[in-house]
Amino acid sequence: MNIHAPSPETDPTREDAAKALAVLRRWAGEASLAEIERLDPAVMRLVLGPANSYPDLSREFPEALLVDEAYRATLPDLQNGPASLIRGAAARIQHVGISNFRLPIRFRTRDSGEMLLETSVTGTVSLEADKKGINMSRIMRSFYKRAEEAFSIEVIEAVLDSYKADLDSFDARIQMRLSFPMQMQSLRSGLSGWQYYDIALEVAEQDGVRQKIVHLDYVYSSTCPCSLELSEHARRERGQLATPHSQRSVARISVVLDDDAGVLWFEDLIELCRLAVPTETQVMVKREDEQAFAELNAANPIFVEDAARCFAERLLAEPRIGDFRVVASHQESLHSHDAVSVLTEGSTFAQPSLEPRLFGSLIHGG
């Protein structure tokens, strides 16, 4: 007769597990939390239940903690994780980075001076389809490395090269927005005041081609030529006093800089706009200046189509400018809508679609 001894490999039953758990709980009832933790952290939750198993964490900020390379190496870095962590489509991203990172930057001026101006920075790079993300703080650190330098196109290009290399990207872009002050003389009284111009300076590299672009918002008054003639008709034919309608208007001038033709200063572009459309809004005004401004508007009535072409005429004649775009908005006082126009030269700004809020962004509030 064959006798089979019980096999020690027999799977435990639920009853066996219940007995083992009871033993474990009796032991845990006498043991310290540290002893339970040393046995197995999972035991704490198993024997004490979820409510009592949360570790006793310190609530004091560890001011004395020193971060060395060994500790830093233990920190999780999800953005540099494997492609398996990517969520959504494994697609290339054209722009990823930071927007409205602000810092004071010293800009060079045409008269060899410098101005310290608050600047809003947008910095982006391309991200290949097999990469999870980027360390965005590197973009900011690239700027702070050169924070003491007076910024020029060359310095901005160096910053672009720096964070493009740090982030191992093919394409990159920097845009710096600022409010640039220039003193403006009144028309007749001899007073002067500061006029502020919204300017954006952009350096972009795509597929190995680098472009330098300046955007300027130029604010002017536009008197409607039709309304001017109708007002004169009422005066002449019926002795009726009438005034033509005019309105604050804005042109956003975007130009690609030609590296080989010399420096185009902010002041140069502003003066070019003044030559194209001389009815720039005023800063300091006395009665004689207000009268002069009325005369200046009457001498330069302008439709929005005229404005775009007048700016284009001056831009085409400037050898330091390559491709350009003019976006003009006459914010009508007669109508409850605006009159707008867009004129482009070259391929850089040519596009069949317009940003939904493009013209709305041209409204300059107080």
mmCIF file of C-alpha atoms in Angstrom:
data_model
loop_
_atom_site.group_PDB
_atom_site.id
_atom_site.type_symbol
_atom_site.label_atom_id
_atom_site.label_comp_id
_atom_site.label_asym_id
_atom_site.label_seq_id
_atom_site.Cartn_x
_atom_site.Cartn_y
_atom_site.Cartn_z
ATOM 1 C CA MET A 1 0.000 0.000 0.000
ATOM 2 C CA ASN A 2 1.310 3.426 -0.954
ATOM 3 C CA ILE A 3 1.118 6.214 1.644
ATOM 4 C CA HIS A 4 1.258 9.843 0.376
ATOM 5 C CA ALA A 5 2.457 12.459 2.862
ATOM 6 C CA PRO A 6 0.891 15.944 2.613
ATOM 7 C CA SER A 7 2.848 18.091 0.150
ATOM 8 C CA PRO A 8 4.439 21.212 1.617
ATOM 9 C CA GLU A 9 3.748 22.929 -1.730
ATOM 10 C CA THR A 10 -0.024 22.753 -1.309
ATOM 11 C CA ASP A 11 -1.607 26.174 -1.973
ATOM 12 C CA PRO A 12 -2.835 27.809 1.236
ATOM 13 C CA THR A 13 -6.554 28.009 1.697
ATOM 14 C CA ARG A 14 -8.561 31.048 2.682
ATOM 15 C CA GLU A 15 -8.710 29.615 6.201
ATOM 16 C CA ASP A 16 -4.902 29.410 6.289
ATOM 17 C CA ALA A 17 -4.658 33.051 5.164
ATOM 18 C CA ALA A 18 -7.128 34.166 7.845
ATOM 19 C CA LYS A 19 -5.106 32.393 10.555
ATOM 20 C CA ALA A 20 -1.860 33.951 9.280
ATOM 21 C CA LEU A 21 -3.442 37.406 9.226
ATOM 22 C CA ALA A 22 -4.648 36.945 12.792
ATOM 23 C CA VAL A 23 -1.104 36.039 13.881
ATOM 24 C CA LEU A 24 0.289 39.045 11.993
ATOM 25 C CA ARG A 25 -2.183 41.376 13.636
ATOM 26 C CA ARG A 26 -1.404 40.029 17.114
ATOM 27 C CA TRP A 27 2.276 40.677 16.466
ATOM 28 C CA ALA A 28 1.579 44.129 15.032
ATOM 29 C CA GLY A 29 -0.435 45.007 18.103
ATOM 30 C CA GLU A 30 2.703 44.645 20.230
ATOM 31 C CA ALA A 31 5.235 45.972 17.688
ATOM 32 C CA SER A 32 6.199 49.592 17.043
ATOM 33 C CA LEU A 33 5.449 51.347 13.746
ATOM 34 C CA ALA A 34 9.163 51.292 12.974
ATOM 35 C CA GLU A 35 9.275 47.508 13.438
ATOM 36 C CA ILE A 36 6.273 47.061 11.153
ATOM 37 C CA GLU A 37 7.895 49.332 8.553
ATOM 38 C CA ARG A 38 11.122 47.317 8.681
ATOM 39 C CA LEU A 39 9.269 44.051 8.169
ATOM 40 C CA ASP A 40 7.423 45.287 5.085
ATOM 41 C CA PRO A 41 5.766 48.682 4.472
ATOM 42 C CA ALA A 42 2.782 46.876 2.957
ATOM 43 C CA VAL A 43 2.119 45.152 6.281
ATOM 44 C CA MET A 44 1.113 48.445 7.891
ATOM 45 C CA ARG A 45 -1.804 48.903 5.534
ATOM 46 C CA LEU A 46 -2.693 45.223 5.731
ATOM 47 C CA VAL A 47 -2.889 44.950 9.495
ATOM 48 C CA LEU A 48 -3.900 48.459 10.530
ATOM 49 C CA GLY A 49 -6.199 49.420 7.654
ATOM 50 C CA PRO A 50 -5.972 52.434 5.283
ATOM 51 C CA ALA A 51 -6.931 55.043 7.880
ATOM 52 C CA ASN A 52 -4.047 54.154 10.200
ATOM 53 C CA SER A 53 -1.391 53.184 7.684
ATOM 54 C CA TYR A 54 -0.388 56.659 6.428
ATOM 55 C CA PRO A 55 3.223 57.351 7.430
ATOM 56 C CA ASP A 56 3.918 59.944 10.095
ATOM 57 C CA LEU A 57 5.372 62.686 7.874
ATOM 58 C CA SER A 58 7.153 65.790 9.097
ATOM 59 C CA ARG A 59 5.225 69.044 8.785
ATOM 60 C CA GLU A 60 8.259 71.285 9.288
ATOM 61 C CA PHE A 61 9.970 72.880 6.269
ATOM 62 C CA PRO A 62 13.518 71.443 6.145
ATOM 63 C CA GLU A 63 15.503 74.662 5.799
ATOM 64 C CA ALA A 64 18.787 72.905 6.511
ATOM 65 C CA LEU A 65 18.389 70.395 3.672
ATOM 66 C CA LEU A 66 21.342 70.558 1.290
ATOM 67 C CA VAL A 67 20.793 69.209 -2.207
ATOM 68 C CA ASP A 68 23.883 67.469 -3.548
ATOM 69 C CA GLU A 69 24.353 65.591 -6.799
ATOM 70 C CA ALA A 70 23.510 62.262 -5.189
ATOM 71 C CA TYR A 71 20.176 63.567 -3.904
ATOM 72 C CA ARG A 72 19.449 65.367 -7.166
ATOM 73 C CA ALA A 73 19.958 62.095 -9.038
ATOM 74 C CA THR A 74 17.074 60.553 -7.075
ATOM 75 C CA LEU A 75 14.560 63.237 -8.101
ATOM 76 C CA PRO A 76 11.966 62.116 -10.667
ATOM 77 C CA ASP A 77 12.181 63.810 -14.087
ATOM 78 C CA LEU A 78 9.030 62.961 -16.012
ATOM 79 C CA GLN A 79 9.666 65.413 -18.866
ATOM 80 C CA ASN A 80 12.819 63.525 -19.824
ATOM 81 C CA GLY A 81 11.144 60.156 -19.451
ATOM 82 C CA PRO A 82 10.852 57.476 -22.125
ATOM 83 C CA ALA A 83 8.553 57.724 -25.131
ATOM 84 C CA SER A 84 6.227 55.240 -23.433
ATOM 85 C CA LEU A 85 5.089 58.092 -21.136
ATOM 86 C CA ILE A 86 3.791 60.190 -24.055
ATOM 87 C CA ARG A 87 0.058 60.793 -23.886
ATOM 88 C CA GLY A 88 -1.979 61.362 -27.024
ATOM 89 C CA ALA A 89 -0.645 61.216 -30.562
ATOM 90 C CA ALA A 90 3.082 60.629 -31.000
ATOM 91 C CA ALA A 91 3.318 63.803 -33.077
ATOM 92 C CA ARG A 92 5.968 66.469 -33.519
ATOM 93 C CA ILE A 93 5.191 69.726 -31.693
ATOM 94 C CA GLN A 94 6.274 72.868 -33.541
ATOM 95 C CA HIS A 95 6.319 75.185 -30.505
ATOM 96 C CA VAL A 96 6.543 74.360 -26.814
ATOM 97 C CA GLY A 97 7.998 76.607 -24.141
ATOM 98 C CA ILE A 98 7.171 79.607 -21.956
ATOM 99 C CA SER A 99 5.196 82.801 -22.487
ATOM 100 C CA ASN A 100 5.207 86.117 -20.613
ATOM 101 C CA PHE A 101 8.394 85.452 -18.680
ATOM 102 C CA ARG A 102 9.272 88.987 -17.570
ATOM 103 C CA LEU A 103 12.562 90.600 -16.670
ATOM 104 C CA PRO A 104 14.271 93.992 -17.060
ATOM 105 C CA ILE A 105 16.500 94.118 -20.130
ATOM 106 C CA ARG A 106 18.860 96.840 -21.319
ATOM 107 C CA PHE A 107 18.346 97.718 -24.979
ATOM 108 C CA ARG A 108 20.721 99.702 -27.136
ATOM 109 C CA THR A 109 19.427 102.868 -28.768
ATOM 110 C CA ARG A 110 20.359 104.560 -32.017
ATOM 111 C CA ASP A 111 22.279 107.341 -30.255
ATOM 112 C CA SER A 112 24.609 104.763 -28.618
ATOM 113 C CA GLY A 113 22.714 104.911 -25.356
ATOM 114 C CA GLU A 114 20.894 102.212 -23.404
ATOM 115 C CA MET A 115 17.413 101.845 -21.909
ATOM 116 C CA LEU A 116 16.378 99.451 -19.151
ATOM 117 C CA LEU A 117 12.899 98.234 -20.099
ATOM 118 C CA GLU A 118 10.525 95.652 -18.676
ATOM 119 C CA THR A 119 10.338 92.908 -21.286
ATOM 120 C CA SER A 120 7.951 90.012 -21.745
ATOM 121 C CA VAL A 121 9.652 86.982 -23.256
ATOM 122 C CA THR A 122 8.174 84.068 -25.153
ATOM 123 C CA GLY A 123 10.647 81.281 -25.816
ATOM 124 C CA THR A 124 9.802 78.046 -27.606
ATOM 125 C CA VAL A 125 11.492 75.087 -29.254
ATOM 126 C CA SER A 126 10.334 72.222 -31.419
ATOM 127 C CA LEU A 127 9.768 68.822 -29.805
ATOM 128 C CA GLU A 128 10.279 65.630 -31.760
ATOM 129 C CA ALA A 129 7.564 62.980 -31.784
ATOM 130 C CA ASP A 130 9.556 60.510 -29.662
ATOM 131 C CA LYS A 131 10.325 62.954 -26.833
ATOM 132 C CA LYS A 132 8.075 63.384 -23.812
ATOM 133 C CA GLY A 133 8.778 67.043 -23.038
ATOM 134 C CA ILE A 134 11.325 69.758 -22.275
ATOM 135 C CA ASN A 135 12.785 71.384 -19.162
ATOM 136 C CA MET A 136 11.275 74.838 -19.590
ATOM 137 C CA SER A 137 13.393 76.466 -16.896
ATOM 138 C CA ARG A 138 16.399 76.148 -19.208
ATOM 139 C CA ILE A 139 14.900 78.820 -21.457
ATOM 140 C CA MET A 140 14.742 81.222 -18.515
ATOM 141 C CA ARG A 141 18.251 80.330 -17.370
ATOM 142 C CA SER A 142 19.587 81.137 -20.848
ATOM 143 C CA PHE A 143 18.304 84.702 -20.463
ATOM 144 C CA TYR A 144 19.644 85.169 -16.961
ATOM 145 C CA LYS A 145 23.112 84.120 -18.100
ATOM 146 C CA ARG A 146 23.166 87.284 -20.228
ATOM 147 C CA ALA A 147 21.010 89.503 -18.033
ATOM 148 C CA GLU A 148 23.789 92.072 -17.573
ATOM 149 C CA GLU A 149 24.433 92.558 -21.294
ATOM 150 C CA ALA A 150 22.804 95.227 -23.437
ATOM 151 C CA PHE A 151 20.556 93.250 -25.733
ATOM 152 C CA SER A 152 20.926 93.364 -29.475
ATOM 153 C CA ILE A 153 20.029 90.986 -32.279
ATOM 154 C CA GLU A 154 23.402 89.279 -31.801
ATOM 155 C CA VAL A 155 22.816 88.696 -28.087
ATOM 156 C CA ILE A 156 19.315 87.351 -28.722
ATOM 157 C CA GLU A 157 20.735 84.953 -31.295
ATOM 158 C CA ALA A 158 23.284 83.760 -28.737
ATOM 159 C CA VAL A 159 20.483 83.104 -26.230
ATOM 160 C CA LEU A 160 18.585 81.192 -28.915
ATOM 161 C CA ASP A 161 21.646 79.070 -29.689
ATOM 162 C CA SER A 162 22.132 78.396 -25.987
ATOM 163 C CA TYR A 163 18.715 77.023 -25.144
ATOM 164 C CA LYS A 164 18.371 75.305 -28.514
ATOM 165 C CA ALA A 165 21.512 73.325 -27.651
ATOM 166 C CA ASP A 166 20.467 72.777 -24.011
ATOM 167 C CA LEU A 167 17.125 71.344 -25.097
ATOM 168 C CA ASP A 168 18.506 69.414 -28.085
ATOM 169 C CA SER A 169 15.946 70.917 -30.491
ATOM 170 C CA PHE A 170 16.050 71.599 -34.208
ATOM 171 C CA ASP A 171 13.837 74.699 -34.345
ATOM 172 C CA ALA A 172 13.531 77.537 -31.831
ATOM 173 C CA ARG A 173 12.003 80.984 -31.430
ATOM 174 C CA ILE A 174 12.371 83.968 -29.111
ATOM 175 C CA GLN A 175 9.950 86.868 -29.005
ATOM 176 C CA MET A 176 10.537 89.843 -26.716
ATOM 177 C CA ARG A 177 7.724 92.363 -26.188
ATOM 178 C CA LEU A 178 8.395 95.793 -24.758
ATOM 179 C CA SER A 179 7.112 99.354 -24.632
ATOM 180 C CA PHE A 180 9.739 101.591 -26.213
ATOM 181 C CA PRO A 181 9.725 105.312 -25.265
ATOM 182 C CA MET A 182 10.671 108.143 -27.618
ATOM 183 C CA GLN A 183 10.404 111.855 -27.011
ATOM 184 C CA MET A 184 7.912 113.540 -29.323
ATOM 185 C CA GLN A 185 7.731 117.254 -30.051
ATOM 186 C CA SER A 186 4.361 118.984 -30.116
ATOM 187 C CA LEU A 187 3.326 120.492 -33.448
ATOM 188 C CA ARG A 188 3.549 124.215 -32.561
ATOM 189 C CA SER A 189 3.889 124.960 -28.851
ATOM 190 C CA GLY A 190 7.437 123.675 -28.382
ATOM 191 C CA LEU A 191 6.407 121.173 -25.711
ATOM 192 C CA SER A 192 7.579 117.580 -25.754
ATOM 193 C CA GLY A 193 6.496 114.330 -24.125
ATOM 194 C CA TRP A 194 7.180 110.618 -24.135
ATOM 195 C CA GLN A 195 5.410 108.493 -26.724
ATOM 196 C CA TYR A 196 5.421 104.743 -26.024
ATOM 197 C CA TYR A 197 5.504 102.181 -28.820
ATOM 198 C CA ASP A 198 4.515 98.532 -28.474
ATOM 199 C CA ILE A 199 7.359 96.607 -30.099
ATOM 200 C CA ALA A 200 8.135 92.909 -30.389
ATOM 201 C CA LEU A 201 11.544 91.638 -31.428
ATOM 202 C CA GLU A 202 11.574 88.089 -32.754
ATOM 203 C CA VAL A 203 14.320 85.660 -33.760
ATOM 204 C CA ALA A 204 13.083 82.389 -35.234
ATOM 205 C CA GLU A 205 14.888 79.397 -36.687
ATOM 206 C CA GLN A 206 13.102 76.744 -38.716
ATOM 207 C CA ASP A 207 14.720 73.987 -40.771
ATOM 208 C CA GLY A 208 18.087 75.687 -40.388
ATOM 209 C CA VAL A 209 16.862 79.068 -41.686
ATOM 210 C CA ARG A 210 17.001 81.947 -39.203
ATOM 211 C CA GLN A 211 14.953 85.142 -39.457
ATOM 212 C CA LYS A 212 14.960 88.358 -37.444
ATOM 213 C CA ILE A 213 11.621 90.137 -37.297
ATOM 214 C CA VAL A 214 10.460 93.384 -35.706
ATOM 215 C CA HIS A 215 6.786 94.126 -35.013
ATOM 216 C CA LEU A 216 5.691 97.711 -34.289
ATOM 217 C CA ASP A 217 2.250 99.096 -33.421
ATOM 218 C CA TYR A 218 1.965 102.625 -34.816
ATOM 219 C CA VAL A 219 -1.021 104.656 -33.573
ATOM 220 C CA TYR A 220 -2.367 107.477 -35.721
ATOM 221 C CA SER A 221 -5.476 109.486 -36.517
ATOM 222 C CA SER A 222 -7.351 108.763 -39.735
ATOM 223 C CA THR A 223 -9.741 111.325 -41.176
ATOM 224 C CA CYS A 224 -12.207 109.850 -43.658
ATOM 225 C CA PRO A 225 -11.684 111.476 -47.105
ATOM 226 C CA CYS A 226 -15.329 110.913 -48.016
ATOM 227 C CA SER A 227 -16.564 112.500 -44.794
ATOM 228 C CA LEU A 228 -14.205 115.443 -45.322
ATOM 229 C CA GLU A 229 -15.636 116.134 -48.789
ATOM 230 C CA LEU A 230 -19.227 115.755 -47.578
ATOM 231 C CA SER A 231 -18.573 118.222 -44.762
ATOM 232 C CA GLU A 232 -17.104 120.732 -47.196
ATOM 233 C CA HIS A 233 -20.101 120.233 -49.493
ATOM 234 C CA ALA A 234 -22.504 121.100 -46.639
ATOM 235 C CA ARG A 235 -20.550 124.259 -45.861
ATOM 236 C CA ARG A 236 -20.212 125.349 -49.464
ATOM 237 C CA GLU A 237 -23.688 124.519 -50.758
ATOM 238 C CA ARG A 238 -25.845 125.157 -47.699
ATOM 239 C CA GLY A 239 -23.765 127.182 -45.283
ATOM 240 C CA GLN A 240 -24.055 124.296 -42.849
ATOM 241 C CA LEU A 241 -21.309 123.684 -40.320
ATOM 242 C CA ALA A 242 -20.198 120.044 -40.448
ATOM 243 C CA THR A 243 -17.180 118.108 -39.242
ATOM 244 C CA PRO A 244 -15.643 115.048 -40.887
ATOM 245 C CA HIS A 245 -15.277 111.950 -38.772
ATOM 246 C CA SER A 246 -11.841 110.739 -37.763
ATOM 247 C CA GLN A 247 -10.703 108.054 -35.366
ATOM 248 C CA ARG A 248 -7.774 106.551 -33.573
ATOM 249 C CA SER A 249 -6.198 103.966 -35.858
ATOM 250 C CA VAL A 250 -3.466 101.379 -35.476
ATOM 251 C CA ALA A 251 -1.102 99.775 -37.956
ATOM 252 C CA ARG A 252 0.922 96.742 -36.939
ATOM 253 C CA ILE A 253 4.060 96.786 -39.047
ATOM 254 C CA SER A 254 6.013 93.511 -39.172
ATOM 255 C CA VAL A 255 9.337 93.482 -41.014
ATOM 256 C CA VAL A 256 12.041 90.913 -41.694
ATOM 257 C CA LEU A 257 15.485 92.421 -41.185
ATOM 258 C CA ASP A 258 18.111 92.092 -43.904
ATOM 259 C CA ASP A 259 21.379 91.152 -42.182
ATOM 260 C CA ASP A 260 23.559 92.458 -44.986
ATOM 261 C CA ALA A 261 22.068 95.958 -45.188
ATOM 262 C CA GLY A 262 22.936 97.296 -41.738
ATOM 263 C CA VAL A 263 21.116 97.836 -38.444
ATOM 264 C CA LEU A 264 17.493 98.959 -38.490
ATOM 265 C CA TRP A 265 16.946 100.671 -35.140
ATOM 266 C CA PHE A 266 13.554 100.904 -33.487
ATOM 267 C CA GLU A 267 13.767 104.668 -33.980
ATOM 268 C CA ASP A 268 14.320 104.186 -37.731
ATOM 269 C CA LEU A 269 11.169 102.115 -38.125
ATOM 270 C CA ILE A 270 9.098 104.590 -36.100
ATOM 271 C CA GLU A 271 10.302 107.513 -38.216
ATOM 272 C CA LEU A 272 9.547 105.558 -41.385
ATOM 273 C CA CYS A 273 5.952 105.177 -40.192
ATOM 274 C CA ARG A 274 5.716 108.893 -39.441
ATOM 275 C CA LEU A 275 6.810 109.695 -42.987
ATOM 276 C CA ALA A 276 4.247 107.279 -44.417
ATOM 277 C CA VAL A 277 1.320 108.494 -42.292
ATOM 278 C CA PRO A 278 2.177 111.757 -40.478
ATOM 279 C CA THR A 279 -0.982 112.015 -38.348
ATOM 280 C CA GLU A 280 0.479 110.187 -35.352
ATOM 281 C CA THR A 281 -1.446 110.734 -32.122
ATOM 282 C CA GLN A 282 0.051 113.467 -29.941
ATOM 283 C CA VAL A 283 1.425 113.554 -26.393
ATOM 284 C CA MET A 284 1.665 117.168 -25.158
ATOM 285 C CA VAL A 285 -0.997 119.436 -26.643
ATOM 286 C CA LYS A 286 -1.918 123.117 -26.182
ATOM 287 C CA ARG A 287 -4.593 124.942 -28.180
ATOM 288 C CA GLU A 288 -2.237 125.815 -31.002
ATOM 289 C CA ASP A 289 -1.193 122.148 -31.204
ATOM 290 C CA GLU A 290 -4.795 120.987 -31.353
ATOM 291 C CA GLN A 291 -5.491 123.413 -34.171
ATOM 292 C CA ALA A 292 -2.364 122.236 -35.978
ATOM 293 C CA PHE A 293 -3.449 118.610 -35.586
ATOM 294 C CA ALA A 294 -6.828 119.424 -37.166
ATOM 295 C CA GLU A 295 -5.002 121.033 -40.084
ATOM 296 C CA LEU A 296 -2.606 118.076 -40.366
ATOM 297 C CA ASN A 297 -5.531 115.642 -40.540
ATOM 298 C CA ALA A 298 -7.264 117.756 -43.178
ATOM 299 C CA ALA A 299 -4.064 117.724 -45.234
ATOM 300 C CA ASN A 300 -3.763 113.937 -44.934
ATOM 301 C CA PRO A 301 -7.221 112.315 -45.124
ATOM 302 C CA ILE A 302 -6.808 108.579 -45.482
ATOM 303 C CA PHE A 303 -8.830 105.417 -46.055
ATOM 304 C CA VAL A 304 -7.604 102.161 -44.536
ATOM 305 C CA GLU A 305 -6.605 101.011 -48.039
ATOM 306 C CA ASP A 306 -4.524 104.169 -48.459
ATOM 307 C CA ALA A 307 -2.826 103.632 -45.116
ATOM 308 C CA ALA A 308 -1.681 100.099 -45.972
ATOM 309 C CA ARG A 309 -0.266 101.282 -49.299
ATOM 310 C CA CYS A 310 1.449 104.349 -47.837
ATOM 311 C CA PHE A 311 3.248 102.191 -45.285
ATOM 312 C CA ALA A 312 4.131 99.681 -48.011
ATOM 313 C CA GLU A 313 5.602 102.410 -50.208
ATOM 314 C CA ARG A 314 8.074 103.407 -47.496
ATOM 315 C CA LEU A 315 8.869 99.818 -46.509
ATOM 316 C CA LEU A 316 9.620 98.818 -50.101
ATOM 317 C CA ALA A 317 12.103 101.676 -50.383
ATOM 318 C CA GLU A 318 14.043 100.663 -47.240
ATOM 319 C CA PRO A 319 16.975 98.330 -48.127
ATOM 320 C CA ARG A 320 17.304 97.060 -44.537
ATOM 321 C CA ILE A 321 13.831 95.503 -44.764
ATOM 322 C CA GLY A 322 12.961 92.302 -46.602
ATOM 323 C CA ASP A 323 9.507 90.719 -46.370
ATOM 324 C CA PHE A 324 6.882 92.693 -44.477
ATOM 325 C CA ARG A 325 3.248 92.820 -43.435
ATOM 326 C CA VAL A 326 0.974 95.762 -42.691
ATOM 327 C CA VAL A 327 -2.194 95.171 -40.670
ATOM 328 C CA ALA A 328 -4.238 98.366 -40.366
ATOM 329 C CA SER A 329 -7.352 98.988 -38.301
ATOM 330 C CA HIS A 330 -9.354 102.220 -38.424
ATOM 331 C CA GLN A 331 -11.549 102.057 -35.343
ATOM 332 C CA GLU A 332 -14.471 103.950 -36.770
ATOM 333 C CA SER A 333 -16.299 106.778 -35.019
ATOM 334 C CA LEU A 334 -19.018 106.733 -37.705
ATOM 335 C CA HIS A 335 -19.701 102.996 -37.678
ATOM 336 C CA SER A 336 -20.056 100.462 -34.905
ATOM 337 C CA HIS A 337 -17.522 98.313 -36.739
ATOM 338 C CA ASP A 338 -13.925 98.876 -37.827
ATOM 339 C CA ALA A 339 -12.339 99.239 -41.258
ATOM 340 C CA VAL A 340 -9.351 96.914 -41.711
ATOM 341 C CA SER A 341 -6.740 95.960 -44.286
ATOM 342 C CA VAL A 342 -3.810 93.548 -44.585
ATOM 343 C CA LEU A 343 -0.961 93.941 -47.073
ATOM 344 C CA THR A 344 1.968 91.520 -47.288
ATOM 345 C CA GLU A 345 5.178 91.446 -49.282
ATOM 346 C CA GLY A 346 7.095 88.188 -49.692
ATOM 347 C CA SER A 347 6.393 84.693 -48.439
ATOM 348 C CA THR A 348 7.127 85.139 -44.721
ATOM 349 C CA PHE A 349 3.742 86.590 -43.770
ATOM 350 C CA ALA A 350 1.618 85.336 -46.662
ATOM 351 C CA GLN A 351 -1.201 83.134 -45.391
ATOM 352 C CA PRO A 352 -4.786 82.467 -46.464
ATOM 353 C CA SER A 353 -6.119 82.433 -42.902
ATOM 354 C CA LEU A 354 -6.201 85.189 -40.289
ATOM 355 C CA GLU A 355 -5.969 84.768 -36.537
ATOM 356 C CA PRO A 356 -9.512 85.127 -35.126
ATOM 357 C CA ARG A 357 -8.515 87.959 -32.758
ATOM 358 C CA LEU A 358 -5.950 89.650 -34.999
ATOM 359 C CA PHE A 359 -7.790 92.940 -35.448
ATOM 360 C CA GLY A 360 -9.100 92.924 -31.890
ATOM 361 C CA SER A 361 -5.490 92.897 -30.662
ATOM 362 C CA LEU A 362 -4.921 96.271 -32.345
ATOM 363 C CA ILE A 363 -7.179 98.157 -29.946
ATOM 364 C CA HIS A 364 -4.961 100.311 -27.730
ATOM 365 C CA GLY A 365 -6.730 101.047 -24.477
ATOM 366 C CA GLY A 366 -5.772 103.512 -21.794
#
